[in-house]
Tab-separated table of C-alpha atoms in Angstrom:
chain	number	residue	atom	x	y	z
A	763	ASP	CA	108.875	46.605	161.373
A	764	VAL	CA	107.739	46.917	164.964
A	765	LYS	CA	105.374	44.246	166.083
A	766	VAL	CA	103.156	44.385	169.150
A	767	THR	CA	101.076	41.255	169.450
A	768	GLN	CA	98.095	40.767	171.707
A	769	SER	CA	97.241	37.178	172.421
A	770	SER	CA	93.483	37.326	171.943
A	771	ARG	CA	91.466	39.514	169.583
A	772	TYR	CA	88.112	38.567	171.102
A	773	LEU	CA	87.246	37.169	174.520
A	774	VAL	CA	83.948	36.462	176.235
A	775	LYS	CA	84.077	35.941	179.998
A	776	ARG	CA	81.599	35.681	182.821
A	777	THR	CA	81.316	38.037	185.777
A	778	GLY	CA	83.783	37.067	188.485
A	779	GLU	CA	86.183	35.207	186.210
A	780	LYS	CA	89.889	35.985	186.248
A	781	VAL	CA	91.051	37.312	182.898
A	782	PHE	CA	94.557	37.505	181.475
A	783	LEU	CA	95.405	39.698	178.503
A	784	GLU	CA	98.869	39.122	177.111
A	785	CYS	CA	101.015	41.473	175.067
A	786	VAL	CA	104.383	40.792	173.457
A	787	GLN	CA	106.631	43.231	171.575
A	788	ASP	CA	109.642	42.361	169.475
A	789	MET	CA	111.474	45.706	169.353
A	790	ASP	CA	113.286	45.544	172.684
A	791	HIS	CA	111.241	48.495	173.929
A	792	GLU	CA	111.658	49.505	177.554
A	793	ASN	CA	108.217	51.045	177.993
A	794	MET	CA	104.940	49.174	177.772
A	795	PHE	CA	101.383	50.366	178.324
A	796	TRP	CA	97.840	49.114	178.658
A	797	TYR	CA	95.047	51.384	177.457
A	798	ARG	CA	91.316	50.945	177.467
A	799	GLN	CA	89.315	52.313	174.526
A	800	ASP	CA	85.632	53.159	174.881
A	801	PRO	CA	83.434	55.160	172.456
A	802	GLY	CA	83.392	58.825	173.376
A	803	LEU	CA	86.079	58.377	176.035
A	804	GLY	CA	89.160	57.966	173.881
A	805	LEU	CA	92.174	56.016	175.089
A	806	ARG	CA	92.587	55.862	178.849
A	807	LEU	CA	95.770	54.618	180.479
A	808	ILE	CA	95.336	51.729	182.899
A	809	TYR	CA	98.921	50.813	183.811
A	810	PHE	CA	102.369	51.233	182.383
A	811	SER	CA	105.825	49.803	182.913
A	812	TYR	CA	109.227	51.309	182.142
A	813	ASP	CA	111.310	48.296	183.080
A	814	VAL	CA	111.073	44.634	183.949
A	815	LYS	CA	109.189	44.104	187.213
A	816	MET	CA	108.377	47.829	187.372
A	817	LYS	CA	104.813	49.088	187.102
A	818	GLU	CA	103.008	52.361	187.579
A	819	LYS	CA	99.310	53.152	187.837
A	820	GLY	CA	97.737	55.084	185.043
A	821	ASP	CA	94.507	57.044	185.184
A	822	ILE	CA	92.052	54.141	185.672
A	823	PRO	CA	93.868	51.288	187.494
A	824	GLU	CA	90.959	50.172	189.707
A	825	GLY	CA	90.008	46.556	189.082
A	826	TYR	CA	93.197	45.794	187.162
A	827	SER	CA	96.704	44.600	187.867
A	828	VAL	CA	99.703	43.973	185.615
A	829	SER	CA	102.767	41.802	185.421
A	830	ARG	CA	106.054	42.294	183.616
A	831	GLU	CA	108.406	39.409	184.278
A	832	LYS	CA	110.232	39.719	180.934
A	833	LYS	CA	111.104	42.807	178.937
A	834	GLU	CA	109.078	41.790	175.902
A	835	ARG	CA	105.905	40.744	177.717
A	836	PHE	CA	103.334	42.825	179.612
A	837	SER	CA	100.203	41.204	180.992
A	838	LEU	CA	96.972	42.828	182.109
A	839	ILE	CA	94.990	40.949	184.749
A	840	LEU	CA	91.370	41.370	185.736
A	841	GLU	CA	91.162	39.579	189.078
A	842	SER	CA	87.356	39.404	189.060
A	843	ALA	CA	85.836	40.582	185.799
A	844	SER	CA	82.793	42.829	185.941
A	845	THR	CA	80.398	43.936	183.214
A	846	ASN	CA	81.760	47.501	183.312
A	847	GLN	CA	85.099	46.131	182.161
A	848	THR	CA	83.608	45.182	178.803
A	849	SER	CA	85.807	47.167	176.450
A	850	MET	CA	88.589	47.210	173.854
A	851	TYR	CA	92.017	46.855	175.446
A	852	LEU	CA	95.077	48.153	173.624
A	853	CYS	CA	98.670	47.370	174.473
A	854	ALA	CA	101.448	49.692	173.339
A	855	SER	CA	105.216	49.972	173.629
A	856	SER	CA	107.897	52.589	173.071
A	857	PHE	CA	111.591	53.240	173.472
A	858	SER	CA	112.851	54.814	176.647
A	859	LYS	CA	113.651	58.521	176.563
A	860	ILE	CA	117.258	57.851	177.533
A	861	PHE	CA	118.130	56.294	174.175
A	862	TYR	CA	119.083	58.290	171.104
A	863	HIS	CA	116.405	56.726	168.942
A	864	TYR	CA	113.613	57.883	171.209
A	865	THR	CA	110.922	59.611	169.172
A	866	GLY	CA	108.001	59.500	171.561
A	867	GLU	CA	106.046	57.226	169.234
A	868	LEU	CA	103.792	54.574	170.734
A	869	PHE	CA	103.426	51.311	168.822
A	870	PHE	CA	100.062	49.696	169.418
A	871	GLY	CA	98.805	46.148	169.208
A	872	GLU	CA	95.638	45.241	167.296
A	873	GLY	CA	93.565	45.251	170.459
A	874	SER	CA	91.643	42.706	172.520
A	875	ARG	CA	87.898	43.105	172.648
A	876	LEU	CA	86.632	41.768	175.972
A	877	THR	CA	82.972	41.112	176.687
A	878	VAL	CA	81.987	40.314	180.267
A	879	LEU	CA	78.560	38.736	180.637
B	718	GLY	CA	97.142	66.282	185.762
B	719	GLU	CA	96.822	66.889	182.055
B	720	ASN	CA	93.386	67.041	180.429
B	721	VAL	CA	92.920	67.037	176.659
B	722	GLU	CA	89.661	68.030	174.979
B	723	GLN	CA	89.027	67.256	171.321
B	724	HIS	CA	86.415	68.610	168.902
B	725	PRO	CA	84.398	67.753	166.935
B	726	SER	CA	83.517	64.200	167.842
B	727	THR	CA	82.383	63.514	164.277
B	728	LEU	CA	83.211	65.287	161.037
B	729	SER	CA	81.808	64.591	157.590
B	730	VAL	CA	83.373	66.138	154.482
B	731	GLN	CA	83.263	65.665	150.744
B	732	GLU	CA	86.294	64.267	148.981
B	733	GLY	CA	88.679	67.084	148.134
B	734	ASP	CA	87.542	69.317	150.999
B	735	SER	CA	89.728	70.234	153.954
B	736	ALA	CA	89.188	68.893	157.474
B	737	VAL	CA	90.254	70.495	160.735
B	738	ILE	CA	90.283	68.834	164.162
B	739	LYS	CA	90.999	70.884	167.269
B	740	CYS	CA	92.367	69.995	170.682
B	741	THR	CA	92.979	71.969	173.854
B	742	TYR	CA	95.198	70.946	176.754
B	743	SER	CA	95.402	72.078	180.343
B	744	ASP	CA	99.006	71.507	181.457
B	745	SER	CA	101.167	74.428	180.362
B	746	ALA	CA	104.248	72.219	180.846
B	747	SER	CA	103.161	69.817	178.081
B	748	ASN	CA	105.547	70.064	175.153
B	749	TYR	CA	104.819	67.112	172.880
B	750	PHE	CA	101.636	66.785	170.823
B	751	PRO	CA	101.161	63.727	168.584
B	752	TRP	CA	98.237	62.744	166.399
B	753	TYR	CA	97.209	59.121	165.901
B	754	LYS	CA	94.960	57.696	163.187
B	755	GLN	CA	92.902	54.573	163.771
B	756	GLU	CA	91.231	53.004	160.751
B	757	LEU	CA	88.250	50.757	161.332
B	758	GLY	CA	89.357	47.527	163.003
B	759	LYS	CA	93.013	48.579	163.005
B	760	ARG	CA	95.507	49.762	165.584
B	761	PRO	CA	96.165	53.488	166.192
B	762	GLN	CA	99.234	54.726	164.324
B	763	LEU	CA	101.202	57.942	164.644
B	764	ILE	CA	100.703	60.224	161.653
B	765	ILE	CA	102.354	63.447	162.768
B	766	ASP	CA	103.619	65.124	165.918
B	767	ILE	CA	104.819	68.540	166.993
B	768	ARG	CA	107.003	69.785	169.789
B	769	SER	CA	106.437	73.053	171.587
B	770	ASN	CA	109.472	74.749	170.086
B	771	VAL	CA	107.731	74.978	166.690
B	772	GLY	CA	104.383	76.436	165.684
B	773	GLU	CA	103.610	74.364	162.613
B	774	LYS	CA	104.673	71.140	160.950
B	775	LYS	CA	103.629	69.731	157.578
B	776	ASP	CA	103.817	66.329	155.972
B	777	GLN	CA	102.269	66.233	152.515
B	778	ARG	CA	98.511	66.723	152.955
B	779	ILE	CA	98.539	66.874	156.741
B	780	ALA	CA	99.719	69.661	159.004
B	781	VAL	CA	99.600	70.405	162.690
B	782	THR	CA	99.605	73.860	164.263
B	783	LEU	CA	100.293	74.722	167.888
B	784	ASN	CA	99.339	77.805	169.871
B	785	LYS	CA	101.141	77.559	173.206
B	786	THR	CA	99.637	80.728	174.585
B	787	ALA	CA	96.088	79.514	174.033
B	788	LYS	CA	97.047	75.905	174.776
B	789	HIS	CA	95.486	74.463	171.688
B	790	PHE	CA	96.669	72.545	168.658
B	791	SER	CA	94.971	71.464	165.463
B	792	LEU	CA	95.245	68.859	162.737
B	793	HIS	CA	94.624	70.022	159.176
B	794	ILE	CA	94.018	67.611	156.326
B	795	THR	CA	93.821	69.092	152.835
B	796	GLU	CA	92.402	67.484	149.688
B	797	THR	CA	90.754	64.764	151.719
B	798	GLN	CA	90.422	61.293	150.240
B	799	PRO	CA	88.166	58.368	151.213
B	800	GLU	CA	91.173	56.602	152.759
B	801	ASP	CA	91.434	59.474	155.248
B	802	SER	CA	88.233	58.157	156.846
B	803	ALA	CA	89.208	57.034	160.338
B	804	VAL	CA	89.170	58.046	163.985
B	805	TYR	CA	91.830	60.612	164.855
B	806	PHE	CA	93.195	61.066	168.374
B	807	CYS	CA	95.234	63.979	169.639
B	808	ALA	CA	97.437	63.642	172.712
B	809	ALA	CA	99.724	65.687	174.930
B	810	SER	CA	102.592	64.980	177.275
B	811	ARG	CA	105.776	66.356	178.819
B	812	MET	CA	108.868	65.116	177.013
B	813	ASN	CA	111.325	66.596	179.478
B	814	THR	CA	110.547	64.200	182.294
B	815	GLY	CA	112.154	60.806	182.657
B	816	PHE	CA	109.069	59.026	181.476
B	817	GLN	CA	106.511	60.135	178.947
B	818	LYS	CA	102.851	59.618	179.763
B	819	LEU	CA	100.523	60.502	176.907
B	820	VAL	CA	97.028	61.799	177.649
B	821	PHE	CA	94.677	61.294	174.721
B	822	GLY	CA	91.659	63.238	173.541
B	823	THR	CA	88.327	61.523	173.059
B	824	GLY	CA	88.734	61.089	169.306
B	825	THR	CA	87.188	62.481	166.111
B	826	ARG	CA	85.511	60.223	163.612
B	827	LEU	CA	86.228	61.627	160.137
B	828	LEU	CA	84.114	60.436	157.237
B	829	VAL	CA	85.156	61.423	153.723
B	830	SER	CA	82.458	60.857	151.142
B	831	PRO	CA	83.403	60.289	147.497
């Protein structure tokens, strides 16, 4: 059973604080993603990574950065949190297309609800 | 880039009725269309997907249809049950590129009343 674990379910931070959201997957997936979920806006891609130390901007990367030092771990960083970054953050992972067991399925974590005051 | 629109945003049905959720996409090169279900407080999970080389796919009470010409696809749930209550997201992407980037719709909240 695939497991994607996000370190914190709920966080409350103050404006200007640096915030780290951690995500770990145990299925040896190559691809990892960070999405932001807001009511009425669906799931929007912030950043993704298809290999260790590789990262690509998604649709809304402003105000965020990421780090992938190990294959199983993908971190989302808010350098200086702002109130408009209050949201639910979802991490996901998937196999790479180059492997035979690629199905296209994304496996999501439970989410981290961040409130910035 | 790809843009996916999803309707309706909310849908209320009686148990046993059918429910239909519709999505349109903009990129004619998109060829993979999954549907995810997110129950309250839970993670989104894939429930069904369709590739552009087929027009319809069924899995028990759920089915997805695809109209490539019109660039729209739909999720059909028959004989709805209270446990079908959730938020449903459609998505689209190109599977033929080296890396798949899913673009999601804005979600439909389905409420099934007993």
